[in-house]
Amino acid sequence: MFPKGEARKKACLTALAEIHLKTVAYLPSNPEAIILDIDYKSGTPMQSAAKAPFLARFKVLRCGIQKLEQLGIAAHQRKHIPEADIRFLSRSEDSLVCWQAAIFKVGDDVRQDMLALQLMNLMRNIFNSVNLDICLFPYRVVATGPGCGVIECVPNSKSRDQLGRQTDFGLYEYFLTTYGDENTETLQRARRNFIRSMAAYSVFSFLLQIKDRHNGNIMIDTDGHIVHIDFGFMFESSPGGNLGFEPDFKLSQEMVAIMGGKMEAPSFRLFASLCVQAYLAVRPYYKAFIALVSLMLDTHLPCFRGKTIQQFRDRFAPQLSDRDAAKYMMSIIRNCFLNVRSKMYDQLQYIQNEIPFI
């Protein structure tokens, strides 16, 4: 068993302190940047009941893959290369030094996350091709070995879990406090960003049947976008022995509150309209989605249990007209609206893992 609480935090810091940069190194999730330094106080265990993922921050110099290769050759020849030389060898107007966080997973097969993010990237490209103004953020995930991987952290964002530990506010109150009252342009912009991203992730979550949507797996960035992370449960797998307990996507009370508080509100109607438009946009490409998933079937990932492809195809409903497909998507939205199973799952996560919720 992995240690928990403060013991897990101490174990993370101890392990991080044993790492020393002796040559040119880079994060597998970001091969365009060289690591200059490590924030040895940043080791933070992530929310997980059975595994031990942890987060760490690194000072990186974004210099591009070609220059990174040059630095690697120079470091190999000299055995050691100081930071001053790194800056000299990497001088260019587009070089940028910044701090970047990454999550390291052990005992977890991140290939499933990689598949989900490939599908997300395909979906985003489709949205862009039809000029549909909604937002997905397909961050980087790299498998580094059996049961190991590195995950890029979503920049300028905090999990709903983190926000819940900082304040007792619901999301709507957080938006009012952060962006201003209802009459401000900043709140309206943040609300629109929230709606645009909520619509995209709702359709994505429905089609892939993304589960385990507790507040540790949902991020809010500084512009108000919602970002879903951690796709360890999808398609035919779900927590609790594949019960499929959660609804098709999460549409909780506090999410609805930001979008007007009721289905008849103009903001919620915009959300529903964008969901329908997103669904109609991806349906013609269902064969491309199925082809990507089919390539991974022989990996025997836990999300594949025999009926994945047929069920995936059925959710695209290719036999329906656009009018009937729009009605179908609206029925999914109505079923997810304030679904009690989402709240019950949040309550369970609070009891088991102390993940706060409103």
CSV table of C-alpha atoms in Angstrom, one decimal, residues 291-301:
chain,number,residue,atom,x,y,z
A,291,ALA,CA,-10.9,3.4,-36.9
A,292,LEU,CA,-8.7,5.1,-34.2
A,293,VAL,CA,-10.3,3.0,-31.5
A,294,SER,CA,-10.1,-0.2,-33.5
A,295,LEU,CA,-6.3,0.1,-33.8
A,296,MET,CA,-6.1,-0.2,-30.0
A,297,LEU,CA,-8.4,-3.2,-29.5
A,298,ASP,CA,-5.6,-5.7,-29.4
A,299,THR,CA,-4.0,-3.9,-26.4
A,300,HIS,CA,-6.7,-5.3,-24.2
A,301,LEU,CA,-7.0,-2.0,-22.3
